[in-house]
Each structure stands twice: as C-alpha cells, then as structure tokens.
JSON list of C-alpha atoms in Angstrom, two decimals:
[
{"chain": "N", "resi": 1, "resn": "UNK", "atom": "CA", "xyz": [0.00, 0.00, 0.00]},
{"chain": "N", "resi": 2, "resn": "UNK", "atom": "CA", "xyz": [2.78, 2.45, 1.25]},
{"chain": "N", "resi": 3, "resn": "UNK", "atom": "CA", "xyz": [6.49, 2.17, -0.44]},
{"chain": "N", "resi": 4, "resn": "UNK", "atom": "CA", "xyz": [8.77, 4.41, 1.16]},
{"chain": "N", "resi": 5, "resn": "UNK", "atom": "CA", "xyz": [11.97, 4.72, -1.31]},
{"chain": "N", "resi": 6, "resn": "UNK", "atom": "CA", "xyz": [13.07, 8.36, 0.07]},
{"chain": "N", "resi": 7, "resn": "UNK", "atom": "CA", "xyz": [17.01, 8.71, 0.80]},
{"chain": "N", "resi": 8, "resn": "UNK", "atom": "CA", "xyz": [18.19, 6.01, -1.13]},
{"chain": "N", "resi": 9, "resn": "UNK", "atom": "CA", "xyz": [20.90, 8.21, -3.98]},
{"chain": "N", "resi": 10, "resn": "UNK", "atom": "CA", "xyz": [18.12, 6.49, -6.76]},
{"chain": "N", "resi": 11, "resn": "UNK", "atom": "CA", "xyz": [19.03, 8.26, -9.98]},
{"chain": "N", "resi": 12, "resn": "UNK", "atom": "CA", "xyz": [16.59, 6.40, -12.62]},
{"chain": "N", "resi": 13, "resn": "UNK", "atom": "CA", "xyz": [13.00, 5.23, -12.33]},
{"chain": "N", "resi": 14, "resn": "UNK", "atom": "CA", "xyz": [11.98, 3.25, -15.64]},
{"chain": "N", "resi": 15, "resn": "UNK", "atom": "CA", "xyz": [8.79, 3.15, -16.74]},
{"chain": "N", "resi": 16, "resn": "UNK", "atom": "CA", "xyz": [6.60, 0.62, -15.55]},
{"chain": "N", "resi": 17, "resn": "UNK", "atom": "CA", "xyz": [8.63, 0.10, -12.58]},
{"chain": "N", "resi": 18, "resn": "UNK", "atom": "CA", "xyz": [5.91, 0.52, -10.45]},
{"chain": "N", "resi": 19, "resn": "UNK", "atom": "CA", "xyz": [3.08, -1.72, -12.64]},
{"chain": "N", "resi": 20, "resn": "UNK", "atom": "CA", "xyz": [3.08, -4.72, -10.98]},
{"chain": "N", "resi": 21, "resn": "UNK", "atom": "CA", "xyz": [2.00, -2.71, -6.87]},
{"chain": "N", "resi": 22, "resn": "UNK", "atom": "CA", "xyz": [-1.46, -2.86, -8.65]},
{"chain": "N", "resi": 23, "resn": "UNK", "atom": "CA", "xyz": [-2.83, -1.84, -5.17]},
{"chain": "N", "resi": 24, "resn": "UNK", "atom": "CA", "xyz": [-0.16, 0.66, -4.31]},
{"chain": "N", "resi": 25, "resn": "UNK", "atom": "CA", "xyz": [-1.52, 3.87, -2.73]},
{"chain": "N", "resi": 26, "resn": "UNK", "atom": "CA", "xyz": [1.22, 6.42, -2.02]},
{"chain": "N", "resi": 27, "resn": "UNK", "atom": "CA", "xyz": [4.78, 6.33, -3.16]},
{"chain": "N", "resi": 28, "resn": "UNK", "atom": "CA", "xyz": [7.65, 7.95, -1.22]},
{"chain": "N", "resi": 29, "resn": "UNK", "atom": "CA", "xyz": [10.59, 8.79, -3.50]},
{"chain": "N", "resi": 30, "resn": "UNK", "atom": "CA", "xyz": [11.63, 12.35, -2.01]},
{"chain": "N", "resi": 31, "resn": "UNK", "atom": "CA", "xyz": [15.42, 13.04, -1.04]},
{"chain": "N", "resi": 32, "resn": "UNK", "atom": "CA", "xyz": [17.04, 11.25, -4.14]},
{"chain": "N", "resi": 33, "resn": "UNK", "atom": "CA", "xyz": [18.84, 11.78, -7.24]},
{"chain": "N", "resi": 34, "resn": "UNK", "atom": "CA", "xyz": [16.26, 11.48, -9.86]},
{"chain": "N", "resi": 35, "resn": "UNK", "atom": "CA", "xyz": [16.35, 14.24, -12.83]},
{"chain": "N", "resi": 36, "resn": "UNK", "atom": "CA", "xyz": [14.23, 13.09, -14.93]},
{"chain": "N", "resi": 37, "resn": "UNK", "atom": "CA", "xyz": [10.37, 11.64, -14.36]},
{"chain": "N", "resi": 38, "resn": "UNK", "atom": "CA", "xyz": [9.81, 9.52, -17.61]},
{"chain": "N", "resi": 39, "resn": "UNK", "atom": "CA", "xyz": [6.24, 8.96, -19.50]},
{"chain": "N", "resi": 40, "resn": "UNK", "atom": "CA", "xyz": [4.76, 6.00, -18.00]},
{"chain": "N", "resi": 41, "resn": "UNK", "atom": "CA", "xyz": [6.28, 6.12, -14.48]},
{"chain": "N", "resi": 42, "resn": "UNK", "atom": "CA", "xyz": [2.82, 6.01, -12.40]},
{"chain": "N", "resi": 43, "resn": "UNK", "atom": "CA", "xyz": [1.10, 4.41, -15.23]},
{"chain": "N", "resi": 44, "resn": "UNK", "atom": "CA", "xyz": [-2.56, 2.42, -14.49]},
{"chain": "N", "resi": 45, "resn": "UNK", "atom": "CA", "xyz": [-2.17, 2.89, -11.02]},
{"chain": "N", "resi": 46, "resn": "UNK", "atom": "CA", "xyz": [-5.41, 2.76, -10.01]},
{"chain": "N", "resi": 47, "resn": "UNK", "atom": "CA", "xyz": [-5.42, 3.36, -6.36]},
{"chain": "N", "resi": 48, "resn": "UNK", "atom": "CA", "xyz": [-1.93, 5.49, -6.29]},
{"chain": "N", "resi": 49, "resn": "UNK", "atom": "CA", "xyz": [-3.34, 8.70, -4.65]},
{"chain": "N", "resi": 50, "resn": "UNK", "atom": "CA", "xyz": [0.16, 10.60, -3.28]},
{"chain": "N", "resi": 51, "resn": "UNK", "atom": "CA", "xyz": [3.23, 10.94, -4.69]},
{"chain": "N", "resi": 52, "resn": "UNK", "atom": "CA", "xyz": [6.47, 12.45, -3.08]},
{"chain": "N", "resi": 53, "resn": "UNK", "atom": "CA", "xyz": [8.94, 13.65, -5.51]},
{"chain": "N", "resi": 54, "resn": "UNK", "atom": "CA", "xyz": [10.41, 16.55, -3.66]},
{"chain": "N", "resi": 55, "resn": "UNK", "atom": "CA", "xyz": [14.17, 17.34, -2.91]},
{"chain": "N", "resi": 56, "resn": "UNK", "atom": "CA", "xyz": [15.35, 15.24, -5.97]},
{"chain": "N", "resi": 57, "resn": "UNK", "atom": "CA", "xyz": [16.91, 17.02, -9.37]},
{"chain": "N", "resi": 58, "resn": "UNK", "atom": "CA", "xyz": [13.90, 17.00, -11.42]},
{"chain": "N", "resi": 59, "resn": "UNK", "atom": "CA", "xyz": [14.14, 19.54, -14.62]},
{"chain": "N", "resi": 60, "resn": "UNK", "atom": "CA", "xyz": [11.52, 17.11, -16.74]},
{"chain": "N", "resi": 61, "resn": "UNK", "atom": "CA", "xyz": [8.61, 15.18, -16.26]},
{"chain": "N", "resi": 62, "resn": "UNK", "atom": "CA", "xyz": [7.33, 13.84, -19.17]},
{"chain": "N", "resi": 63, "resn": "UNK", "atom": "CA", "xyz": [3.52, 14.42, -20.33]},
{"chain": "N", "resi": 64, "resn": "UNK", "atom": "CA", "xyz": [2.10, 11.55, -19.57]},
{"chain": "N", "resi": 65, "resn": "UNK", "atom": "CA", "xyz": [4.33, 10.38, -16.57]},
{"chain": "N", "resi": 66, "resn": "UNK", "atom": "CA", "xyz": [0.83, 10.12, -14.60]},
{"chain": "N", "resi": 67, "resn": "UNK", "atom": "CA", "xyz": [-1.24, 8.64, -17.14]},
{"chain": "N", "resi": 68, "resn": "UNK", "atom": "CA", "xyz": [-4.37, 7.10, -15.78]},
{"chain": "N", "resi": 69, "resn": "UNK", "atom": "CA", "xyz": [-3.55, 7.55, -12.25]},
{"chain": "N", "resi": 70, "resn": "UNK", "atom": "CA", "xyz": [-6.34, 9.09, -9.59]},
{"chain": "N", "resi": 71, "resn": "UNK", "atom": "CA", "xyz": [-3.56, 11.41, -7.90]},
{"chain": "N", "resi": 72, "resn": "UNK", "atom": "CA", "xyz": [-4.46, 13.88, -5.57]},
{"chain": "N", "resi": 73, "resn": "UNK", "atom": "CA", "xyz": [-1.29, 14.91, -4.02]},
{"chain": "N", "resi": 74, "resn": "UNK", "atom": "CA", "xyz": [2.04, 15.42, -5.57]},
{"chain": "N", "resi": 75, "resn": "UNK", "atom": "CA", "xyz": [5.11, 17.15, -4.43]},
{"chain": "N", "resi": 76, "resn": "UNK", "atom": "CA", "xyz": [7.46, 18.46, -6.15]},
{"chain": "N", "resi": 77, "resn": "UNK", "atom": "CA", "xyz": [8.89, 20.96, -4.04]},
{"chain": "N", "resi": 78, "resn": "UNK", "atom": "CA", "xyz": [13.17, 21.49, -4.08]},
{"chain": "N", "resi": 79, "resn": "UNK", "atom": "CA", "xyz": [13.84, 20.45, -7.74]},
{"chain": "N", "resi": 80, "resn": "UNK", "atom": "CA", "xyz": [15.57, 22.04, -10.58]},
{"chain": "N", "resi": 81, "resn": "UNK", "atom": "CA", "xyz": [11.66, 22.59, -12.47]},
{"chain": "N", "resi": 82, "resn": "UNK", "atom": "CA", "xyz": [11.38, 25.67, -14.43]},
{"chain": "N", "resi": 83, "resn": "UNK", "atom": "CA", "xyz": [8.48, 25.17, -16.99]},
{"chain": "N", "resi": 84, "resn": "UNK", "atom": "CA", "xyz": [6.18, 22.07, -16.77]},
{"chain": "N", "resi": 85, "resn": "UNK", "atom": "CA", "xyz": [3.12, 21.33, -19.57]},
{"chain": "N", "resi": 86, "resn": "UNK", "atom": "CA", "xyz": [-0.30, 21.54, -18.85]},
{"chain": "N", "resi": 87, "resn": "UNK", "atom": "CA", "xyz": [-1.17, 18.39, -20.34]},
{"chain": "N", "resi": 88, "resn": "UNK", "atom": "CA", "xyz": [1.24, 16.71, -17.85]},
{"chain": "N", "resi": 89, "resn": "UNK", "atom": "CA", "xyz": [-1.60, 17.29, -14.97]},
{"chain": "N", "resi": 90, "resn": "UNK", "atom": "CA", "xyz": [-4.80, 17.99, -16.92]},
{"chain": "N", "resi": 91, "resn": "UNK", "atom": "CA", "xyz": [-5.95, 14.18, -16.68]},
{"chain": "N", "resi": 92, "resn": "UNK", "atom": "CA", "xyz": [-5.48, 14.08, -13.05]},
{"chain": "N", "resi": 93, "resn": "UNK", "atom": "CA", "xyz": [-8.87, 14.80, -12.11]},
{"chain": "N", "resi": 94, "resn": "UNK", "atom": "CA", "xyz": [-8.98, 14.10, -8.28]},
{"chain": "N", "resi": 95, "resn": "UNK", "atom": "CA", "xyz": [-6.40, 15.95, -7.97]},
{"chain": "N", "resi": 96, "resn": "UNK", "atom": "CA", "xyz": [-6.50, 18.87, -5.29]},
{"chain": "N", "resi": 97, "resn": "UNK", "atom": "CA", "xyz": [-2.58, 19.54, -4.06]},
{"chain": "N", "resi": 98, "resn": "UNK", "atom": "CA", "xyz": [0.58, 20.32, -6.11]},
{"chain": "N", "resi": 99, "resn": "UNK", "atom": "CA", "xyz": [3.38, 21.95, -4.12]},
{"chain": "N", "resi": 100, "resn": "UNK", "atom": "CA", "xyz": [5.84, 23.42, -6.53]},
{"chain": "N", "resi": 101, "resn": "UNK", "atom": "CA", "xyz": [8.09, 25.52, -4.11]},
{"chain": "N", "resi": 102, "resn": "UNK", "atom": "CA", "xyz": [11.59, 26.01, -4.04]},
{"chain": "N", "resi": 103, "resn": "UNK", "atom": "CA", "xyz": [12.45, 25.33, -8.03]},
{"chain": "N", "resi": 104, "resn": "UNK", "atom": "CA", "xyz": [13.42, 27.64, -10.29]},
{"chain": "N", "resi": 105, "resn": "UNK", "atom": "CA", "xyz": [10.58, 28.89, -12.13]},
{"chain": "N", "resi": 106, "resn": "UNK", "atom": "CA", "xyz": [10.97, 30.63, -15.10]},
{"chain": "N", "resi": 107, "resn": "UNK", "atom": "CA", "xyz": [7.63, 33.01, -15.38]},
{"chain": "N", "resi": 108, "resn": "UNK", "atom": "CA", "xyz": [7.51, 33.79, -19.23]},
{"chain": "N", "resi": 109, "resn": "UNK", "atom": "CA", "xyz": [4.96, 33.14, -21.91]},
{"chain": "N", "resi": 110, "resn": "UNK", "atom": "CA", "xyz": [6.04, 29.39, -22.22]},
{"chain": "N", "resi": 111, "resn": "UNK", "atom": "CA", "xyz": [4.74, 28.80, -17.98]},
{"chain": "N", "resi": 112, "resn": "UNK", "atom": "CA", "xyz": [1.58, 31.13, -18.16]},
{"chain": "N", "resi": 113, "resn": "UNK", "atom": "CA", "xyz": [-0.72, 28.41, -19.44]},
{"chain": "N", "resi": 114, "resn": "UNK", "atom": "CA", "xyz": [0.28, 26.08, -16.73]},
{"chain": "N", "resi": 115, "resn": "UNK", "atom": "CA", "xyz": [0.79, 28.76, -14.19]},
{"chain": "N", "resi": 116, "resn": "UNK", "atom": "CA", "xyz": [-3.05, 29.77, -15.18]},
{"chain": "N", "resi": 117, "resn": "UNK", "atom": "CA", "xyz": [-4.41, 26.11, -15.14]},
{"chain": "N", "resi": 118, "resn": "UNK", "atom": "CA", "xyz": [-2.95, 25.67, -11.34]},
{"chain": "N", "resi": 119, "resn": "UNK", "atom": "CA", "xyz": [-4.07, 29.17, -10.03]},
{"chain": "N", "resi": 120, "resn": "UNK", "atom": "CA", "xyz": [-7.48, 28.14, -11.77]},
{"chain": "N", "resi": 121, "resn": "UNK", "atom": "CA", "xyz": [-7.81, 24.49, -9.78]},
{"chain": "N", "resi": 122, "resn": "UNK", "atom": "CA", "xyz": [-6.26, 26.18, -6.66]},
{"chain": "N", "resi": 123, "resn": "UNK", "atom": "CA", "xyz": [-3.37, 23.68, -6.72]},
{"chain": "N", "resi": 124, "resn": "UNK", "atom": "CA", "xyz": [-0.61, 25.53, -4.96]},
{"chain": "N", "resi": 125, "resn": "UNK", "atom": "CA", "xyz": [0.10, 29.02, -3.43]},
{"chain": "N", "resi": 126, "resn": "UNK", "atom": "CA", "xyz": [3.32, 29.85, -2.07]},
{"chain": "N", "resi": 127, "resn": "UNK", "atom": "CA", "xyz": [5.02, 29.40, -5.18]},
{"chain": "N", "resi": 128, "resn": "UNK", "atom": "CA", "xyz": [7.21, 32.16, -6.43]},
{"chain": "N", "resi": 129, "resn": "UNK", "atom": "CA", "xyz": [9.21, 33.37, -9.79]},
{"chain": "N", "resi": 130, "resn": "UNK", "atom": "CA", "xyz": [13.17, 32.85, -9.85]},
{"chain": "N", "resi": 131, "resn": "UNK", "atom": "CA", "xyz": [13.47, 33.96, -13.35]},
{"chain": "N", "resi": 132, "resn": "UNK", "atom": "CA", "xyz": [13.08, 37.04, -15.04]},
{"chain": "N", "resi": 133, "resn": "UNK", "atom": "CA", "xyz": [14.87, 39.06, -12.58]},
{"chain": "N", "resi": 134, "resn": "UNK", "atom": "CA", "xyz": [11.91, 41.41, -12.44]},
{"chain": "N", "resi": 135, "resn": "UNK", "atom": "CA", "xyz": [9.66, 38.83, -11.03]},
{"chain": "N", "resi": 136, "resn": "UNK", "atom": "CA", "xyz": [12.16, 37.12, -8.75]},
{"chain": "N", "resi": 137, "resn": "UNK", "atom": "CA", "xyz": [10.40, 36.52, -5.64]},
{"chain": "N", "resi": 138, "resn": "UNK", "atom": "CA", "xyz": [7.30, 37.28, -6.50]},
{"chain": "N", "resi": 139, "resn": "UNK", "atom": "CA", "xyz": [4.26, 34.24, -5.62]},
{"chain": "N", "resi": 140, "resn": "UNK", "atom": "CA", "xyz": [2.69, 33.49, -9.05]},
{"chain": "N", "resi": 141, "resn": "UNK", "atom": "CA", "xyz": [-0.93, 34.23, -8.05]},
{"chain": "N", "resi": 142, "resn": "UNK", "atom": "CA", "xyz": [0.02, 37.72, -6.76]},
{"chain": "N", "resi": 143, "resn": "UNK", "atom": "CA", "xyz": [1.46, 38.28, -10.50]},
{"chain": "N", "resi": 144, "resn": "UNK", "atom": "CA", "xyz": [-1.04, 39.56, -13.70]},
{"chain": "N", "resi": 145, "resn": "UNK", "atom": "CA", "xyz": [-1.10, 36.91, -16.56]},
{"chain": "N", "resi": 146, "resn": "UNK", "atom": "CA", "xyz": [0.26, 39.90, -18.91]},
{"chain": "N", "resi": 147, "resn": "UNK", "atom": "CA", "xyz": [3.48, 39.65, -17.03]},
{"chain": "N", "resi": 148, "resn": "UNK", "atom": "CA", "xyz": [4.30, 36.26, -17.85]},
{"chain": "N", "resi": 149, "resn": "UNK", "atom": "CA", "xyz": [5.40, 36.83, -21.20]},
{"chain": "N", "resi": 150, "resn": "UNK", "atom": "CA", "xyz": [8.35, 36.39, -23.33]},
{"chain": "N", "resi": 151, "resn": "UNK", "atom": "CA", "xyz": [10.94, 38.92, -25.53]},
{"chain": "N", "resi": 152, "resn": "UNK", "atom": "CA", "xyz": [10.35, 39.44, -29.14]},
{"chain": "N", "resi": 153, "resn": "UNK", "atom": "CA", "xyz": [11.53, 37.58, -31.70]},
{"chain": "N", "resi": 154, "resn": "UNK", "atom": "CA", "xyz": [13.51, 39.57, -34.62]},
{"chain": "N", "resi": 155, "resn": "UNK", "atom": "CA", "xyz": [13.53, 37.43, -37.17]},
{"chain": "N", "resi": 156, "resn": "UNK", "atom": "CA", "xyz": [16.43, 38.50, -40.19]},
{"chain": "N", "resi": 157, "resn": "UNK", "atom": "CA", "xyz": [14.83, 39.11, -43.32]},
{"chain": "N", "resi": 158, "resn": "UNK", "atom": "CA", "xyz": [16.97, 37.30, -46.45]},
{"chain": "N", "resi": 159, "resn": "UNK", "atom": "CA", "xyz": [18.22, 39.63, -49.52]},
{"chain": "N", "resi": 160, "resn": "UNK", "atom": "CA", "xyz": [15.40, 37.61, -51.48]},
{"chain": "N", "resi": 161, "resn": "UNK", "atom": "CA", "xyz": [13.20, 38.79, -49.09]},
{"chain": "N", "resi": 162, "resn": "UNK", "atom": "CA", "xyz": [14.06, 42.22, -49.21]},
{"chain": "N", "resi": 163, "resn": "UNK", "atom": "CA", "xyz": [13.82, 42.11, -53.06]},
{"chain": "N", "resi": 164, "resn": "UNK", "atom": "CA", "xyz": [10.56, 40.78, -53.40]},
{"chain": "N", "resi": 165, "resn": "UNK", "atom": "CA", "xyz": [8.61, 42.85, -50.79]},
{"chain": "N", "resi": 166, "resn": "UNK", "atom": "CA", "xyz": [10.18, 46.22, -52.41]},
{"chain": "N", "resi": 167, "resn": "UNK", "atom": "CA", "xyz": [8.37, 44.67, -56.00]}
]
C-alpha cells in the first residue's frame, strides 16, 4: 500500500517500474537523485493517490508520466523545475494539491498556461518566480497573466526577401 523509497541516492525510475504494486496507494521517492520523471512512471495505477517527488533534481517530467492515475497529491517541491506542460496534470482529475516551491521557475509566456491552469484548480500558493529578474520573488498568483510573457523575436529578413517585398 505504502512504499517508502526516500534517501536512497536512486538516480533512474523506468517506466513501468511501479506496474506490478497494482494496489499501491502512495509512493515515497523524495530526497534522491532522480532528474528526470519519464512517461509511463505512475502508469494504471489505479489506487496510487500521493506521490512524493520533492528534494530530488527533477528539470523534466514527461507528459504523460501520470497517465491514468487518480492522484491527488504530488510534491514536487526542491527540484531544478522551471516550466512544466499543462497536459502533464490535466488528466489528473482528483487531484487537489501540487506543491511546486523552491524550483526555479521561469515566469515567461512558455509557464503562463500552466501557471493559469494551477491558479485556476487552486493547486498551490506559495510558489514564487526565480526567473526574469523582475519577477524574482514574486508568488505566481500575486502576478497579472500579462506579465508572464516572453521577448520578441527579430527574425532576419533574407536579400530575397528584401527584393521581393520592395516589388
């Protein structure tokens, strides 16, 4: 029901590691080495319902690392996060608490669709901007949705270009 795998130095979950604790309800993994949370991880558990993942060196979890799971805690507090995909969370319907806290968030244009879906769903609260520096610090539900947004891109113009759009 409960597997407790927290300060062990693990690096690497594979996929389907977990498939065959078909009646597994919370899994303890905080306080280890893993960067990366592959697609597939939590797969078809269908009673998994908490999942600690904080204090590792997560930068990616992949979209459908909780695929057909009823999660409705996950912590991810204390990693190296700076963006994460809406679609990553947006099948977890039971669930009511992210914590996010402590990772570098980068608040631009490519967060503000998952910042908005977790202020939306009330997910989380405390969790603040690292990057740009003009938001550093700042808790993401204090901040207007305008403000997550990204520089301009110039895009260079070939001669070819230039030669047709004078014609």
């Amino acid at each position: 029901i409960e597997l407790d795998l927290s300060n062990n130095e693990i690096k690497v979950i594979h996929a389907g590691t977990f498939h065959p604790l078909i009646k597994i309800r919370k899994v303890l993994l905080h306080d280890n080495l893993l960067a990366t949370i592959s697609d597939r991880t939590f797969e078809n558990l269908m009673h998994l319902s908490h999942v600690e993942l904080n204090n590792n060196r997560i930068a990616n979890i992949g979209d459908q690392a909780f695929l057909n799971v009823p999660l409705r805690t996950i912590y991810l507090g204390n990693n190296r996060l700076q963006r994460l995909n809406v679609v990553t969370f947006s099948n977890l319907l039971h669930l009511s608490s992210l914590t996010l806290d402590g990772n570098s968030w980068n608040c631009t244009c490519e967060l503000k669709e998952f910042r908005n879906f977790v202020k939306d769903k009330k997910l989380t609260s405390e969790t603040k901007c690292h990057y740009p520096d003009k938001l550093r610090a700042k808790i993401w539900n204090e901040i207007d949705e305008e403000e997550f947004a990204c520089r301009p891109r110039i895009v260079p113009r070939g001669p070819s270009q230039l030669r047709a759009s004078k014609e």
